[in-house]
Coordinates of N, CA and C in Angstrom, one line a residue:
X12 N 20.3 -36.2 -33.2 CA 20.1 -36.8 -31.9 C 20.7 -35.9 -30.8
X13 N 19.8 -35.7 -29.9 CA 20.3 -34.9 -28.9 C 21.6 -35.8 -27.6
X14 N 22.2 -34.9 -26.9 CA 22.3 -35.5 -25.9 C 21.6 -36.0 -24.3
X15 N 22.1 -37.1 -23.7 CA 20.9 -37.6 -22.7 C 20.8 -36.0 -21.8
X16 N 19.9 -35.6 -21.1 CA 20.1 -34.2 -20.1 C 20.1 -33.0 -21.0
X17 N 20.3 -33.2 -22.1 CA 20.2 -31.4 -22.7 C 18.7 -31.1 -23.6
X18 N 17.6 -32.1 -23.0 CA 16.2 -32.1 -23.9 C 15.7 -30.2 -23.7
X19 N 15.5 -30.2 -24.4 CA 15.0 -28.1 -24.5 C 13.5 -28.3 -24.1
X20 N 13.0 -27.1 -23.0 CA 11.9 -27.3 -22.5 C 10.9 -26.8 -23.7
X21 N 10.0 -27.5 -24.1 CA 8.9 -26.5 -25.0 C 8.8 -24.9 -24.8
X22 N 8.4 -24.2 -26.3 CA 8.5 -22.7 -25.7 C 7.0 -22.7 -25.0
X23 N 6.3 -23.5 -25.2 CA 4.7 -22.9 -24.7 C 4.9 -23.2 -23.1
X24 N 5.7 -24.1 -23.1 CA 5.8 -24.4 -21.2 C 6.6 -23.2 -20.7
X25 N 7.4 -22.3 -21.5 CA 8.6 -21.5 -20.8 C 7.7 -20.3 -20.5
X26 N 7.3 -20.0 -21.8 CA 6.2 -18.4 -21.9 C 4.8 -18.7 -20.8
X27 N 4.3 -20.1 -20.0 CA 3.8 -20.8 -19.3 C 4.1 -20.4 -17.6
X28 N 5.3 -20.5 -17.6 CA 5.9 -20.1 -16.3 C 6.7 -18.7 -16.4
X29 N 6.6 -17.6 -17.8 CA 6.8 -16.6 -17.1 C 5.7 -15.6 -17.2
X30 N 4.5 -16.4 -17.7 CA 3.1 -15.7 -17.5 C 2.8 -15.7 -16.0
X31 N 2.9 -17.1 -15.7 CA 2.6 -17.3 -14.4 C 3.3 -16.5 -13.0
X32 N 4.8 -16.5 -13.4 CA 6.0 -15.7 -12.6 C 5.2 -13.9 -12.5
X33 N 5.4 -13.5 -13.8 CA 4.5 -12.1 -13.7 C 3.6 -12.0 -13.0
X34 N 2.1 -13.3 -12.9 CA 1.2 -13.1 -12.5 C 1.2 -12.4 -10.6
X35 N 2.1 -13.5 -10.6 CA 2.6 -14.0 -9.4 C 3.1 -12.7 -8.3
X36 N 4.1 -11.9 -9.4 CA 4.4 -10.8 -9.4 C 3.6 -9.5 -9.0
X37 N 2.7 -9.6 -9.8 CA 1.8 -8.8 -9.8 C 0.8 -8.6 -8.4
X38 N 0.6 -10.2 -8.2 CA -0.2 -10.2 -6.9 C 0.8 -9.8 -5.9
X39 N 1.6 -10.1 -5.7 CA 2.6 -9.7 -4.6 C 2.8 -7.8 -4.4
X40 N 2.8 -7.5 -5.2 CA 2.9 -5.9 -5.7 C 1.7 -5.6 -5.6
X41 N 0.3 -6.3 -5.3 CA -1.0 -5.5 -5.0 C -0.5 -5.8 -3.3
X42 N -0.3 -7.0 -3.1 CA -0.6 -7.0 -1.4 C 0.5 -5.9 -0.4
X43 N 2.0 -5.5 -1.1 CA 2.7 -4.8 -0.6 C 1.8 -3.0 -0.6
X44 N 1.1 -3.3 -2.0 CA 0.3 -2.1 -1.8 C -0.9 -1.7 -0.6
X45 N -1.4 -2.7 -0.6 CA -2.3 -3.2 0.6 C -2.2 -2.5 1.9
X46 N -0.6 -3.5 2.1 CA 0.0 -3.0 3.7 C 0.5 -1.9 3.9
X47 N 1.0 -0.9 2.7 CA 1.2 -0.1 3.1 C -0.2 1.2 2.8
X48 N -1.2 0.7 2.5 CA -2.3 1.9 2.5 C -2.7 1.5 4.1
X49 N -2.5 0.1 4.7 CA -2.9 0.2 6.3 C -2.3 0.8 7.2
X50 N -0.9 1.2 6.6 CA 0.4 1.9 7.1 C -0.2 3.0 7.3
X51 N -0.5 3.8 6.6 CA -0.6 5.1 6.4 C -2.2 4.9 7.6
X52 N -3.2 4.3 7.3 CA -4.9 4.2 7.6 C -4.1 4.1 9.5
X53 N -3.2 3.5 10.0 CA -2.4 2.8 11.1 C -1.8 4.4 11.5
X54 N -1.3 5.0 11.0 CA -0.4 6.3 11.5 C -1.7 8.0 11.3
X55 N -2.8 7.1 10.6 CA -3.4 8.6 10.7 C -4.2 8.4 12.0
X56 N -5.0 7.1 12.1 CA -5.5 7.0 13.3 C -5.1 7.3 14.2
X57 N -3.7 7.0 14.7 CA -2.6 7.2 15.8 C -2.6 8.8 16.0
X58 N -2.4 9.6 15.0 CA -2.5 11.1 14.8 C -4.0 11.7 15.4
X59 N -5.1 10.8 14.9 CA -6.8 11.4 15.4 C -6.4 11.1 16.6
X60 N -6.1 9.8 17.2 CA -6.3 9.6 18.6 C -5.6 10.4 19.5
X61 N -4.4 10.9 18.9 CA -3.6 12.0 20.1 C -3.9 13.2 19.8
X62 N -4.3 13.6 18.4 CA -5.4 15.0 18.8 C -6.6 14.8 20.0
X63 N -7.0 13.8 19.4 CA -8.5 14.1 20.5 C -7.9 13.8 22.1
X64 N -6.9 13.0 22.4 CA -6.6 13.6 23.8 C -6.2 14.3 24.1
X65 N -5.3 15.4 23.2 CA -5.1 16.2 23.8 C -6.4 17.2 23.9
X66 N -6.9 17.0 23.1 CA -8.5 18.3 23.6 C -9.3 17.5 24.4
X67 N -9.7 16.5 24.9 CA -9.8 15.8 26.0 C -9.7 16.2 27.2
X68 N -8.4 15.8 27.4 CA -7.7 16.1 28.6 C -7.0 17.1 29.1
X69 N -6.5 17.9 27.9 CA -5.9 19.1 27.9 C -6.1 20.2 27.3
X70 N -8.1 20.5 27.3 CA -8.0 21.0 26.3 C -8.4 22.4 27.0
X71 N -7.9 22.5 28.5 CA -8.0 24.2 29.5 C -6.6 25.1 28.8
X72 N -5.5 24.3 28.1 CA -4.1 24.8 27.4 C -4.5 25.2 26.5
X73 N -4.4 26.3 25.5 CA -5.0 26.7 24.3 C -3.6 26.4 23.5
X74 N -2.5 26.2 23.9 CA -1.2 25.5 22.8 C -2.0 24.1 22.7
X75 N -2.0 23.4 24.1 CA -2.7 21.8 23.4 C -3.8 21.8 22.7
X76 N -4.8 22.4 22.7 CA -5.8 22.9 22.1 C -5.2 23.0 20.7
X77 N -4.6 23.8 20.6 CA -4.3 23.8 19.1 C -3.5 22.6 18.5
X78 N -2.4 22.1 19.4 CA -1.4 21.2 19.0 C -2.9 20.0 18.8
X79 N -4.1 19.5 19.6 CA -4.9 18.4 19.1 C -5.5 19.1 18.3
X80 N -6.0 20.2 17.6 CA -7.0 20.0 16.3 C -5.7 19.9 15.2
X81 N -4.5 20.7 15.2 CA -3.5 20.2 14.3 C -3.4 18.6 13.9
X82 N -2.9 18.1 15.4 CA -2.9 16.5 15.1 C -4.0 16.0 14.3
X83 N -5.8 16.2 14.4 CA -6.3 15.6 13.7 C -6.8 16.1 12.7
X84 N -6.2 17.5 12.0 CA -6.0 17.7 10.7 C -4.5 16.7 10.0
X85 N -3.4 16.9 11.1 CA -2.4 15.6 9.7 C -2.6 14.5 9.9
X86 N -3.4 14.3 10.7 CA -3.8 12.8 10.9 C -5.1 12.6 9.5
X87 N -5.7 13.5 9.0 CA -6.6 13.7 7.9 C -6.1 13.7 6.7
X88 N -4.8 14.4 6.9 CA -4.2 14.3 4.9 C -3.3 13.5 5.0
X89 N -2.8 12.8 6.3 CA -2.4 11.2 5.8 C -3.0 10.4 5.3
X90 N -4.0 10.5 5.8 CA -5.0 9.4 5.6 C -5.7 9.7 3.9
X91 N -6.0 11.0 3.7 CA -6.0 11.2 1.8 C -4.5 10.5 1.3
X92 N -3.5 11.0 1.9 CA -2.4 11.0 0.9 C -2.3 9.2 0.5
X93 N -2.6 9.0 2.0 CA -2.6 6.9 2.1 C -3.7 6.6 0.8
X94 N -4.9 6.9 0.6 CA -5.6 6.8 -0.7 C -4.9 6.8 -1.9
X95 N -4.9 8.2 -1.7 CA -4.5 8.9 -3.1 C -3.3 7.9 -3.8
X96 N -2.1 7.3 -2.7 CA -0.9 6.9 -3.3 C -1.6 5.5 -3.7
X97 N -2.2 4.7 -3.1 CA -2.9 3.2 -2.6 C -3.2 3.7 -4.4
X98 N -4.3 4.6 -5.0 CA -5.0 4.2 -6.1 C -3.8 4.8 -7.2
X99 N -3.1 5.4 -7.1 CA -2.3 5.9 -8.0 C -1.2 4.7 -8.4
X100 N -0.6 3.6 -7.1 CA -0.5 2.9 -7.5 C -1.0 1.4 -8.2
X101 N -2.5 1.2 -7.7 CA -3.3 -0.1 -8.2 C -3.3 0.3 -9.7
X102 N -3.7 1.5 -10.2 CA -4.1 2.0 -11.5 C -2.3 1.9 -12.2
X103 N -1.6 2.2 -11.6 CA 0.0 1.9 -12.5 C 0.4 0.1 -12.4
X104 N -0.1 -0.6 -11.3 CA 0.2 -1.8 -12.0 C -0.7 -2.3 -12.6
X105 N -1.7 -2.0 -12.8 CA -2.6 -2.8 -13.2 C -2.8 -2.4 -15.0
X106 N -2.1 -1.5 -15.3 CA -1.9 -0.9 -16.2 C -0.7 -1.7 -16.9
X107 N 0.7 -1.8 -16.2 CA 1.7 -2.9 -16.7 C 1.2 -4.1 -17.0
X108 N 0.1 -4.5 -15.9 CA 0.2 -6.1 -15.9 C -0.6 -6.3 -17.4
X109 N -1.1 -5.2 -18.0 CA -2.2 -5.8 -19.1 C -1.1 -5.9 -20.3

């Protein structure tokens, strides 16, 4: 006979809520990956748009001239690298989660 308050939870309910905890887990770990591929999509844009003003506006300066096509080349392999990391990590959790 047990004591009143010490009943032991079934194991199918325990293994229940830490399937579910993982799941849980897991979704939270896709959305953090989410925001930061916008992060990246957010700071390369920021990089195209001040290249192109500066060749815009400034583009009689052949330094600004060069400093905007630079900016919207690193504004271009952030924007790969924001991919590249975004799928390298969906493909590693998604790979734990199974």
């Amino acid at each position: 006979m047990s004591e009143p308050g010490t009943e032991s939870i079934p194991e199918s309910t325990g293994d229940q809520l830490a399937r579910k905890r993982n799941d849980l887990a897991g979704i939270r770990t896709d959305l953090a990956n989410e925001r930061t591929l916008l992060a990246y999509l957010r700071t390369s844009l920021m990089m195209v748009g001040t290249g192109g003003t500066l060749i815009k506006f400034f583009g009689e300066s052949r330094e600004l001239l060069i400093a905007g096509y630079g900016a919207i080349g690193i504004g271009a392999v952030v924007l790969l690298a924001g991919f590249v990391r975004f799928f390298q990590t969906m493909r590693r959790v998604r790979s734990d989660c199974q």
